[in-house]
Amino acid sequence: GMGLISYSAYLWHVPLLVFARHQHYNELSLSVTMTLIFCTFVFSYLTWKYVENPFRNKKIFSRRSIFISSLAGSLFFVAFGLFVSNIYKNNESEMAYTLSQNPVMVTASNVDERLFVKFRTQFENLDPDLLIIGSSRIMQIGNHNSKMNSLNLGVSGASLEDHIAILDLATSKFNPKIIFIGADPWLFNQNSNQLRWQVLRKEYESALYKFNKGNVVVGAQNLQADKVLNKRDFSQNTRFLRGKYT
């Protein structure tokens, strides 16, 4: 009866509905809806017969075997996750070089985007007319839709410090005709606690040093320790960007 497969139906209908909405852009026709209902019943019945029922049979699966199997499966997925997460760990330099030699590159999601952008400015051999800086909101902009020779150096959740550091890195090497900046709502939030920018702390401090002293300094290693700004200065950040773009 319906009661026997109700739990399986509850589990199946959500992923089926989500997948269908994704494929059809949230516009589900009557035929698609009826197909989803039919598939839900079919998958629910098969799950009840070949998964639920066997697990209820103590002759086939004892508590001990279920526990051992669950533990082994959990350990496998944890080990697999750790393995995958370390494949590209601390490998941003190599990936940046690879991208400079190839038009497309597929990588894992555990990349430090700020380090990747830093190394990309070092290895990139393009001469971009359009330089794009900002957060993940503008990562979609590139050669395919800008109609210009573009270089996108956006990073997720870019803060004001990220903008300053990446801008200085990029303009020290490239001479773009246009600089496009994604001014996200949080960009000028004086109370922002976003600290991912600290990966580029030396580059950020170097940029502010040049701006304040009017000197061109190559590399953060040339800075004198007592002249480096050791804390965030919101008003100074704002003046820096205004000085660059006005």
CSV table of N, CA and C in Angstrom, one decimal, residues 48-208:
chain,number,residue,atom,x,y,z
A,48,TRP,N,11.8,0.5,-1.5
A,48,TRP,CA,11.2,-0.2,-0.4
A,48,TRP,C,11.4,-1.7,-0.5
A,49,LYS,N,11.4,-2.2,-1.8
A,49,LYS,CA,11.5,-3.7,-2.0
A,49,LYS,C,13.0,-4.1,-1.9
A,50,TYR,N,13.9,-3.4,-2.4
A,50,TYR,CA,15.3,-3.9,-2.5
A,50,TYR,C,16.3,-3.2,-1.5
A,51,VAL,N,15.8,-2.2,-0.8
A,51,VAL,CA,16.6,-1.6,0.2
A,51,VAL,C,16.0,-1.7,1.6
A,52,GLU,N,14.8,-1.2,1.8
A,52,GLU,CA,14.2,-1.3,3.1
A,52,GLU,C,13.9,-2.7,3.6
A,53,ASN,N,13.2,-3.5,2.8
A,53,ASN,CA,12.9,-4.8,3.2
A,53,ASN,C,14.1,-5.7,3.6
A,54,PRO,N,15.1,-5.7,2.7
A,54,PRO,CA,16.3,-6.6,3.1
A,54,PRO,C,16.9,-6.1,4.4
A,55,PHE,N,17.0,-4.8,4.7
A,55,PHE,CA,17.6,-4.3,5.9
A,55,PHE,C,16.7,-4.7,7.1
A,56,ARG,N,15.5,-4.9,6.9
A,56,ARG,CA,14.6,-5.3,8.1
A,56,ARG,C,14.7,-6.8,8.4
A,57,ASN,N,15.3,-7.6,7.5
A,57,ASN,CA,15.5,-9.0,7.6
A,57,ASN,C,16.8,-9.3,8.5
A,58,LYS,N,16.6,-9.7,9.7
A,58,LYS,CA,17.7,-9.9,10.6
A,58,LYS,C,18.6,-11.1,10.2
A,59,LYS,N,18.0,-12.0,9.4
A,59,LYS,CA,18.8,-13.1,8.9
A,59,LYS,C,19.9,-12.6,7.9
A,60,ILE,N,19.6,-11.5,7.2
A,60,ILE,CA,20.5,-11.0,6.2
A,60,ILE,C,21.4,-10.0,6.8
A,61,PHE,N,20.9,-9.1,7.5
A,61,PHE,CA,21.7,-8.0,8.1
A,61,PHE,C,21.4,-8.0,9.6
A,62,SER,N,22.5,-8.3,10.4
A,62,SER,CA,22.4,-8.1,11.8
A,62,SER,C,22.8,-6.7,12.2
A,63,ARG,N,22.6,-6.4,13.5
A,63,ARG,CA,23.0,-5.0,13.9
A,63,ARG,C,24.5,-4.9,13.8
A,64,ARG,N,25.2,-5.9,14.1
A,64,ARG,CA,26.7,-5.9,14.1
A,64,ARG,C,27.2,-5.6,12.6
A,65,SER,N,26.6,-6.3,11.7
A,65,SER,CA,27.0,-6.2,10.3
A,65,SER,C,26.7,-4.8,9.8
A,66,ILE,N,25.5,-4.3,10.2
A,66,ILE,CA,25.1,-2.9,9.7
A,66,ILE,C,26.1,-1.9,10.3
A,67,PHE,N,26.4,-2.1,11.6
A,67,PHE,CA,27.3,-1.1,12.3
A,67,PHE,C,28.7,-1.1,11.6
A,68,ILE,N,29.2,-2.3,11.4
A,68,ILE,CA,30.5,-2.4,10.8
A,68,ILE,C,30.6,-1.8,9.3
A,69,SER,N,29.5,-2.1,8.6
A,69,SER,CA,29.4,-1.6,7.2
A,69,SER,C,29.3,-0.1,7.2
A,70,SER,N,28.5,0.4,8.1
A,70,SER,CA,28.3,1.9,8.2
A,70,SER,C,29.7,2.6,8.6
A,71,LEU,N,30.4,2.0,9.6
A,71,LEU,CA,31.6,2.5,10.0
A,71,LEU,C,32.7,2.5,8.9
A,72,ALA,N,32.7,1.4,8.2
A,72,ALA,CA,33.7,1.2,7.1
A,72,ALA,C,33.4,2.2,6.0
A,73,GLY,N,32.1,2.4,5.7
A,73,GLY,CA,31.7,3.3,4.6
A,73,GLY,C,32.0,4.8,5.0
A,74,SER,N,31.8,5.1,6.3
A,74,SER,CA,32.1,6.4,6.8
A,74,SER,C,33.6,6.7,6.7
A,75,LEU,N,34.4,5.8,7.1
A,75,LEU,CA,35.8,5.9,7.1
A,75,LEU,C,36.3,6.1,5.6
A,76,PHE,N,35.7,5.3,4.7
A,76,PHE,CA,36.1,5.4,3.3
A,76,PHE,C,35.8,6.8,2.8
A,77,PHE,N,34.6,7.4,3.0
A,77,PHE,CA,34.3,8.7,2.5
A,77,PHE,C,35.1,9.8,3.2
A,78,VAL,N,35.4,9.6,4.4
A,78,VAL,CA,36.3,10.6,5.1
A,78,VAL,C,37.7,10.6,4.5
A,79,ALA,N,38.2,9.4,4.3
A,79,ALA,CA,39.6,9.2,3.7
A,79,ALA,C,39.6,9.8,2.3
A,80,PHE,N,38.5,9.5,1.5
A,80,PHE,CA,38.4,9.9,0.1
A,80,PHE,C,38.4,11.5,0.1
A,81,GLY,N,37.6,12.0,1.0
A,81,GLY,CA,37.5,13.5,1.1
A,81,GLY,C,38.8,14.2,1.4
A,82,LEU,N,39.5,13.6,2.3
A,82,LEU,CA,40.8,14.1,2.7
A,82,LEU,C,41.8,14.0,1.5
A,83,PHE,N,41.7,12.9,0.8
A,83,PHE,CA,42.6,12.7,-0.3
A,83,PHE,C,42.3,13.7,-1.4
A,84,VAL,N,41.1,13.9,-1.8
A,84,VAL,CA,40.7,14.9,-2.8
A,84,VAL,C,41.1,16.3,-2.4
A,85,SER,N,40.8,16.6,-1.1
A,85,SER,CA,41.1,18.0,-0.7
A,85,SER,C,42.6,18.4,-0.7
A,86,ASN,N,43.4,17.4,-0.7
A,86,ASN,CA,44.9,17.6,-0.7
A,86,ASN,C,45.5,17.5,-2.1
A,87,ILE,N,44.7,17.2,-3.1
A,87,ILE,CA,45.3,17.0,-4.4
A,87,ILE,C,45.9,18.3,-4.9
A,88,TYR,N,45.1,19.4,-4.7
A,88,TYR,CA,45.5,20.7,-5.2
A,88,TYR,C,46.0,21.7,-4.1
A,89,LYS,N,46.2,21.1,-2.9
A,89,LYS,CA,46.5,22.0,-1.8
A,89,LYS,C,47.9,22.6,-2.0
A,90,ASN,N,48.0,23.9,-1.7
A,90,ASN,CA,49.2,24.7,-1.8
A,90,ASN,C,49.8,24.5,-3.2
A,91,ASN,N,49.0,24.4,-4.2
A,91,ASN,CA,49.5,24.2,-5.6
A,91,ASN,C,49.0,25.4,-6.5
A,92,GLU,N,48.8,26.5,-5.9
A,92,GLU,CA,48.2,27.7,-6.7
A,92,GLU,C,49.2,28.2,-7.7
A,93,SER,N,50.5,28.1,-7.4
A,93,SER,CA,51.5,28.6,-8.3
A,93,SER,C,51.5,27.8,-9.6
A,94,GLU,N,51.5,26.5,-9.4
A,94,GLU,CA,51.5,25.6,-10.6
A,94,GLU,C,50.3,25.7,-11.4
A,95,MET,N,49.1,25.9,-10.8
A,95,MET,CA,47.9,26.1,-11.5
A,95,MET,C,47.9,27.4,-12.3
A,96,ALA,N,48.4,28.4,-11.7
A,96,ALA,CA,48.5,29.7,-12.4
A,96,ALA,C,49.3,29.6,-13.6
A,97,TYR,N,50.5,28.9,-13.5
A,97,TYR,CA,51.3,28.8,-14.6
A,97,TYR,C,50.6,27.9,-15.7
A,98,THR,N,50.0,26.9,-15.3
A,98,THR,CA,49.3,26.0,-16.3
A,98,THR,C,48.2,26.8,-17.1
A,99,LEU,N,47.5,27.7,-16.3
A,99,LEU,CA,46.5,28.5,-17.0
A,99,LEU,C,47.1,29.5,-18.0
A,100,SER,N,48.3,30.0,-17.7
A,100,SER,CA,48.9,30.9,-18.5
A,100,SER,C,49.3,30.3,-19.9
A,101,GLN,N,49.5,29.0,-19.8
A,101,GLN,CA,49.9,28.2,-21.0
A,101,GLN,C,48.7,27.6,-21.8
A,102,ASN,N,47.5,27.6,-21.2
A,102,ASN,CA,46.4,26.9,-21.7
A,102,ASN,C,45.1,27.8,-21.6
A,103,PRO,N,44.2,27.7,-22.6
A,103,PRO,CA,43.0,28.6,-22.5
A,103,PRO,C,42.0,28.2,-21.4
A,104,VAL,N,42.0,26.9,-21.1
A,104,VAL,CA,41.0,26.4,-20.1
A,104,VAL,C,41.8,25.4,-19.1
A,105,MET,N,41.3,25.5,-17.9
A,105,MET,CA,41.9,24.6,-16.9
A,105,MET,C,40.8,24.2,-15.9
A,106,VAL,N,40.7,22.9,-15.6
A,106,VAL,CA,39.8,22.4,-14.6
A,106,VAL,C,40.5,22.1,-13.3
A,107,THR,N,40.0,22.6,-12.2
A,107,THR,CA,40.7,22.3,-10.9
A,107,THR,C,39.7,22.1,-9.8
A,108,ALA,N,40.2,21.8,-8.6
A,108,ALA,CA,39.3,21.5,-7.5
A,108,ALA,C,38.8,22.8,-6.9
A,109,SER,N,37.9,22.7,-5.9
A,109,SER,CA,37.3,23.9,-5.3
A,109,SER,C,38.1,24.4,-4.1
A,110,ASN,N,39.1,23.7,-3.7
A,110,ASN,CA,39.8,24.1,-2.5
A,110,ASN,C,41.1,24.9,-2.8
A,111,VAL,N,40.9,25.8,-3.7
A,111,VAL,CA,42.1,26.6,-4.1
A,111,VAL,C,42.0,27.9,-3.4
A,112,ASP,N,43.1,28.4,-2.9
A,112,ASP,CA,43.1,29.8,-2.3
A,112,ASP,C,43.1,30.8,-3.5
A,113,GLU,N,42.0,31.4,-3.7
A,113,GLU,CA,41.8,32.2,-4.9
A,113,GLU,C,42.8,33.4,-4.9
A,114,ARG,N,43.1,33.9,-3.7
A,114,ARG,CA,43.9,35.1,-3.6
A,114,ARG,C,45.4,34.8,-4.0
A,115,LEU,N,45.8,33.6,-3.5
A,115,LEU,CA,47.2,33.2,-3.9
A,115,LEU,C,47.2,32.9,-5.4
A,116,PHE,N,46.1,32.3,-5.9
A,116,PHE,CA,46.0,32.0,-7.3
A,116,PHE,C,46.1,33.2,-8.2
A,117,VAL,N,45.4,34.3,-7.8
A,117,VAL,CA,45.4,35.5,-8.5
A,117,VAL,C,46.8,36.2,-8.4
A,118,LYS,N,47.4,36.1,-7.3
A,118,LYS,CA,48.8,36.7,-7.1
A,118,LYS,C,49.7,36.0,-8.1
A,119,PHE,N,49.7,34.7,-8.2
A,119,PHE,CA,50.6,34.0,-9.1
A,119,PHE,C,50.2,34.2,-10.5
A,120,ARG,N,48.9,34.4,-10.7
A,120,ARG,CA,48.5,34.5,-12.1
A,120,ARG,C,49.0,35.8,-12.7
A,121,THR,N,49.1,36.9,-11.9
A,121,THR,CA,49.6,38.2,-12.4
A,121,THR,C,51.1,38.0,-12.7
A,122,GLN,N,51.8,37.1,-12.1
A,122,GLN,CA,53.2,36.8,-12.3
A,122,GLN,C,53.4,36.1,-13.6
A,123,PHE,N,52.6,35.1,-13.9
A,123,PHE,CA,52.8,34.2,-15.0
A,123,PHE,C,52.0,34.6,-16.3
A,124,GLU,N,50.9,35.4,-16.1
A,124,GLU,CA,50.1,35.7,-17.2
A,124,GLU,C,50.8,36.5,-18.3
A,125,ASN,N,50.8,36.1,-19.6
A,125,ASN,CA,51.5,36.7,-20.6
A,125,ASN,C,50.5,37.5,-21.5
A,126,LEU,N,49.3,37.7,-21.1
A,126,LEU,CA,48.4,38.5,-21.9
A,126,LEU,C,48.7,40.0,-21.8
A,127,ASP,N,48.2,40.8,-22.7
A,127,ASP,CA,48.2,42.2,-22.6
A,127,ASP,C,46.8,42.7,-22.6
A,128,PRO,N,46.1,42.7,-21.5
A,128,PRO,CA,44.7,42.9,-21.4
A,128,PRO,C,44.3,44.4,-21.6
A,129,ASP,N,43.3,44.6,-22.4
A,129,ASP,CA,42.7,46.0,-22.5
A,129,ASP,C,41.7,46.3,-21.4
A,130,LEU,N,41.1,45.2,-20.8
A,130,LEU,CA,40.2,45.3,-19.8
A,130,LEU,C,40.6,44.5,-18.6
A,131,LEU,N,40.8,45.2,-17.4
A,131,LEU,CA,41.1,44.5,-16.2
A,131,LEU,C,39.9,44.5,-15.3
A,132,ILE,N,39.6,43.3,-14.8
A,132,ILE,CA,38.3,43.1,-14.0
A,132,ILE,C,38.7,42.7,-12.6
A,133,ILE,N,38.3,43.5,-11.6
A,133,ILE,CA,38.6,43.2,-10.2
A,133,ILE,C,37.3,43.3,-9.4
A,134,GLY,N,37.1,42.3,-8.5
A,134,GLY,CA,35.9,42.3,-7.7
A,134,GLY,C,35.7,40.9,-7.1
A,135,SER,N,34.4,40.6,-6.7
A,135,SER,CA,34.1,39.4,-6.0
A,135,SER,C,33.6,38.4,-7.0
A,136,SER,N,33.0,37.3,-6.5
A,136,SER,CA,32.5,36.2,-7.4
A,136,SER,C,31.4,36.7,-8.3
A,137,ARG,N,30.8,37.8,-8.0
A,137,ARG,CA,29.7,38.3,-8.8
A,137,ARG,C,30.1,38.7,-10.2
A,138,ILE,N,31.4,39.0,-10.3
A,138,ILE,CA,31.8,39.5,-11.7
A,138,ILE,C,32.8,38.5,-12.3
A,139,MET,N,32.9,37.3,-11.7
A,139,MET,CA,33.7,36.3,-12.3
A,139,MET,C,33.3,35.8,-13.7
A,140,GLN,N,32.0,36.1,-14.0
A,140,GLN,CA,31.5,35.6,-15.3
A,140,GLN,C,31.9,36.5,-16.5
A,141,ILE,N,32.5,37.6,-16.2
A,141,ILE,CA,32.9,38.6,-17.2
A,141,ILE,C,34.2,38.1,-17.8
A,142,GLY,N,34.4,38.1,-19.1
A,142,GLY,CA,35.6,37.7,-19.7
A,142,GLY,C,35.6,38.0,-21.2
A,143,ASN,N,36.5,37.4,-21.9
A,143,ASN,CA,36.6,37.6,-23.4
A,143,ASN,C,35.4,37.2,-24.1
A,144,HIS,N,34.6,36.2,-23.6
A,144,HIS,CA,33.5,35.7,-24.3
A,144,HIS,C,32.3,36.7,-24.3
A,145,ASN,N,32.3,37.6,-23.4
A,145,ASN,CA,31.1,38.5,-23.3
A,145,ASN,C,31.5,40.0,-23.2
A,146,SER,N,32.8,40.3,-23.1
A,146,SER,CA,33.2,41.7,-23.0
A,146,SER,C,33.6,42.3,-24.3
A,147,LYS,N,33.9,41.4,-25.3
A,147,LYS,CA,34.3,41.9,-26.6
A,147,LYS,C,35.6,42.6,-26.5
A,148,MET,N,36.4,42.4,-25.5
A,148,MET,CA,37.7,43.0,-25.3
A,148,MET,C,38.7,41.9,-24.8
A,149,ASN,N,40.0,42.2,-25.0
A,149,ASN,CA,41.0,41.3,-24.4
A,149,ASN,C,41.0,41.5,-22.9
A,150,SER,N,40.4,40.6,-22.2
A,150,SER,CA,40.1,40.8,-20.8
A,150,SER,C,40.9,39.9,-19.9
A,151,LEU,N,41.1,40.4,-18.7
A,151,LEU,CA,41.8,39.6,-17.6
A,151,LEU,C,40.9,39.8,-16.3
A,152,ASN,N,40.3,38.7,-15.9
A,152,ASN,CA,39.5,38.7,-14.7
A,152,ASN,C,40.2,38.2,-13.5
A,153,LEU,N,40.4,39.1,-12.5
A,153,LEU,CA,41.1,38.7,-11.3
A,153,LEU,C,40.2,38.8,-10.1
A,154,GLY,N,39.0,38.4,-10.3
A,154,GLY,CA,38.0,38.4,-9.2
A,154,GLY,C,38.3,37.3,-8.2
A,155,VAL,N,38.0,37.6,-6.9
A,155,VAL,CA,38.1,36.6,-5.9
A,155,VAL,C,36.8,36.6,-5.0
A,156,SER,N,36.4,35.5,-4.5
A,156,SER,CA,35.2,35.3,-3.7
A,156,SER,C,35.2,36.2,-2.5
A,157,GLY,N,34.1,37.0,-2.3
A,157,GLY,CA,34.0,37.8,-1.1
A,157,GLY,C,35.1,38.9,-1.0
A,158,ALA,N,35.4,39.5,-2.2
A,158,ALA,CA,36.5,40.5,-2.2
A,158,ALA,C,36.2,41.6,-1.3
A,159,SER,N,37.2,42.0,-0.5
A,159,SER,CA,37.1,43.1,0.4
A,159,SER,C,37.9,44.3,-0.2
A,160,LEU,N,37.8,45.4,0.5
A,160,LEU,CA,38.5,46.6,0.1
A,160,LEU,C,40.0,46.4,0.0
A,161,GLU,N,40.5,45.6,1.0
A,161,GLU,CA,41.9,45.3,1.0
A,161,GLU,C,42.3,44.4,-0.2
A,162,ASP,N,41.4,43.5,-0.6
A,162,ASP,CA,41.7,42.7,-1.8
A,162,ASP,C,41.8,43.5,-3.0
A,163,HIS,N,40.9,44.5,-3.1
A,163,HIS,CA,40.9,45.4,-4.3
A,163,HIS,C,42.2,46.1,-4.4
A,164,ILE,N,42.6,46.6,-3.3
A,164,ILE,CA,43.9,47.4,-3.3
A,164,ILE,C,45.1,46.6,-3.6
A,165,ALA,N,45.2,45.4,-3.0
A,165,ALA,CA,46.3,44.5,-3.2
A,165,ALA,C,46.4,44.0,-4.7
A,166,ILE,N,45.2,43.5,-5.2
A,166,ILE,CA,45.1,43.0,-6.5
A,166,ILE,C,45.3,44.0,-7.6
A,167,LEU,N,44.7,45.2,-7.3
A,167,LEU,CA,44.9,46.3,-8.3
A,167,LEU,C,46.4,46.7,-8.4
A,168,ASP,N,47.1,46.8,-7.3
A,168,ASP,CA,48.5,47.2,-7.4
A,168,ASP,C,49.3,46.1,-8.1
A,169,LEU,N,49.0,44.8,-7.7
A,169,LEU,CA,49.7,43.7,-8.4
A,169,LEU,C,49.5,43.8,-9.9
A,170,ALA,N,48.3,44.0,-10.3
A,170,ALA,CA,47.9,43.9,-11.8
A,170,ALA,C,48.5,45.1,-12.5
A,171,THR,N,48.3,46.4,-12.0
A,171,THR,CA,48.8,47.6,-12.7
A,171,THR,C,50.3,47.7,-12.7
A,172,SER,N,50.9,47.0,-11.8
A,172,SER,CA,52.4,47.0,-11.8
A,172,SER,C,53.0,46.2,-13.0
A,173,LYS,N,52.1,45.3,-13.6
A,173,LYS,CA,52.6,44.5,-14.7
A,173,LYS,C,51.8,44.9,-16.0
A,174,PHE,N,50.5,45.1,-15.9
A,174,PHE,CA,49.7,45.3,-17.0
A,174,PHE,C,49.4,46.8,-17.2
A,175,ASN,N,49.0,47.2,-18.4
A,175,ASN,CA,48.6,48.6,-18.6
A,175,ASN,C,47.2,48.6,-19.4
A,176,PRO,N,46.2,48.2,-18.7
A,176,PRO,CA,44.9,48.1,-19.3
A,176,PRO,C,44.3,49.5,-19.7
A,177,LYS,N,43.4,49.5,-20.7
A,177,LYS,CA,42.8,50.7,-21.0
A,177,LYS,C,41.6,51.0,-20.1
A,178,ILE,N,41.0,49.9,-19.6
A,178,ILE,CA,39.8,50.1,-18.7
A,178,ILE,C,40.0,49.2,-17.5
A,179,ILE,N,39.7,49.7,-16.3
A,179,ILE,CA,39.7,48.8,-15.1
A,179,ILE,C,38.2,48.8,-14.6
A,180,PHE,N,37.7,47.6,-14.6
A,180,PHE,CA,36.3,47.4,-14.2
A,180,PHE,C,36.3,46.9,-12.8
A,181,ILE,N,35.6,47.6,-11.8
A,181,ILE,CA,35.6,47.2,-10.4
A,181,ILE,C,34.2,46.8,-10.0
A,182,GLY,N,34.0,45.7,-9.4
A,182,GLY,CA,32.7,45.3,-8.8
A,182,GLY,C,32.6,45.9,-7.4
A,183,ALA,N,31.7,46.9,-7.3
A,183,ALA,CA,31.5,47.6,-6.0
A,183,ALA,C,30.4,46.9,-5.3
A,184,ASP,N,30.7,45.9,-4.6
A,184,ASP,CA,29.7,45.1,-3.8
A,184,ASP,C,29.2,45.9,-2.6
A,185,PRO,N,28.0,45.5,-2.1
A,185,PRO,CA,27.5,46.3,-1.0
A,185,PRO,C,28.4,46.3,0.3
A,186,TRP,N,29.1,45.3,0.5
A,186,TRP,CA,29.9,45.2,1.7
A,186,TRP,C,31.3,45.8,1.5
A,187,LEU,N,31.6,46.4,0.4
A,187,LEU,CA,32.9,46.8,0.1
A,187,LEU,C,33.4,47.9,1.0
A,188,PHE,N,32.5,48.9,1.3
A,188,PHE,CA,32.9,50.0,2.2
A,188,PHE,C,32.3,49.8,3.6
A,189,ASN,N,32.2,48.6,4.0
A,189,ASN,CA,31.7,48.3,5.4
A,189,ASN,C,32.8,48.4,6.4
A,190,GLN,N,32.8,49.5,7.2
A,190,GLN,CA,33.9,49.7,8.1
A,190,GLN,C,34.1,48.7,9.1
A,191,ASN,N,33.0,47.9,9.4
A,191,ASN,CA,33.0,46.9,10.5
A,191,ASN,C,33.1,45.5,9.9
A,192,SER,N,33.6,45.4,8.7
A,192,SER,CA,33.7,44.1,8.1
A,192,SER,C,34.8,43.2,8.8
A,193,ASN,N,34.4,42.0,9.1
A,193,ASN,CA,35.4,41.1,9.8
A,193,ASN,C,36.0,40.1,8.8
A,194,GLN,N,35.9,40.3,7.5
A,194,GLN,CA,36.4,39.4,6.5
A,194,GLN,C,37.9,39.5,6.5
A,195,LEU,N,38.6,38.4,6.8
A,195,LEU,CA,40.0,38.4,6.9
A,195,LEU,C,40.8,37.6,5.9
A,196,ARG,N,40.1,37.1,4.9
A,196,ARG,CA,40.7,36.4,3.8
A,196,ARG,C,41.8,37.2,3.1
A,197,TRP,N,41.6,38.5,3.1
A,197,TRP,CA,42.5,39.4,2.4
A,197,TRP,C,44.0,39.3,3.0
A,198,GLN,N,44.1,38.8,4.2
A,198,GLN,CA,45.4,38.7,4.8
A,198,GLN,C,46.4,37.8,4.1
A,199,VAL,N,45.9,37.0,3.2
A,199,VAL,CA,46.8,36.2,2.4
A,199,VAL,C,47.7,37.1,1.5
A,200,LEU,N,47.1,38.3,1.2
A,200,LEU,CA,47.8,39.3,0.4
A,200,LEU,C,48.2,40.5,1.2
A,201,ARG,N,48.5,40.3,2.5
A,201,ARG,CA,48.8,41.4,3.4
A,201,ARG,C,50.0,42.2,2.9
A,202,LYS,N,51.1,41.5,2.5
A,202,LYS,CA,52.3,42.2,2.1
A,202,LYS,C,52.0,43.1,0.9
A,203,GLU,N,51.2,42.5,-0.1
A,203,GLU,CA,50.9,43.3,-1.3
A,203,GLU,C,50.0,44.5,-0.9
A,204,TYR,N,49.1,44.3,0.0
A,204,TYR,CA,48.2,45.4,0.4
A,204,TYR,C,49.0,46.5,1.1
A,205,GLU,N,49.9,46.1,2.0
A,205,GLU,CA,50.7,47.1,2.7
A,205,GLU,C,51.7,47.8,1.7
A,206,SER,N,52.2,47.1,0.8
A,206,SER,CA,53.1,47.7,-0.2
A,206,SER,C,52.3,48.7,-1.1
A,207,ALA,N,51.1,48.4,-1.4
A,207,ALA,CA,50.3,49.3,-2.2
A,207,ALA,C,50.0,50.6,-1.4
A,208,LEU,N,49.7,50.5,-0.2
A,208,LEU,CA,49.4,51.7,0.6
A,208,LEU,C,50.7,52.5,0.9
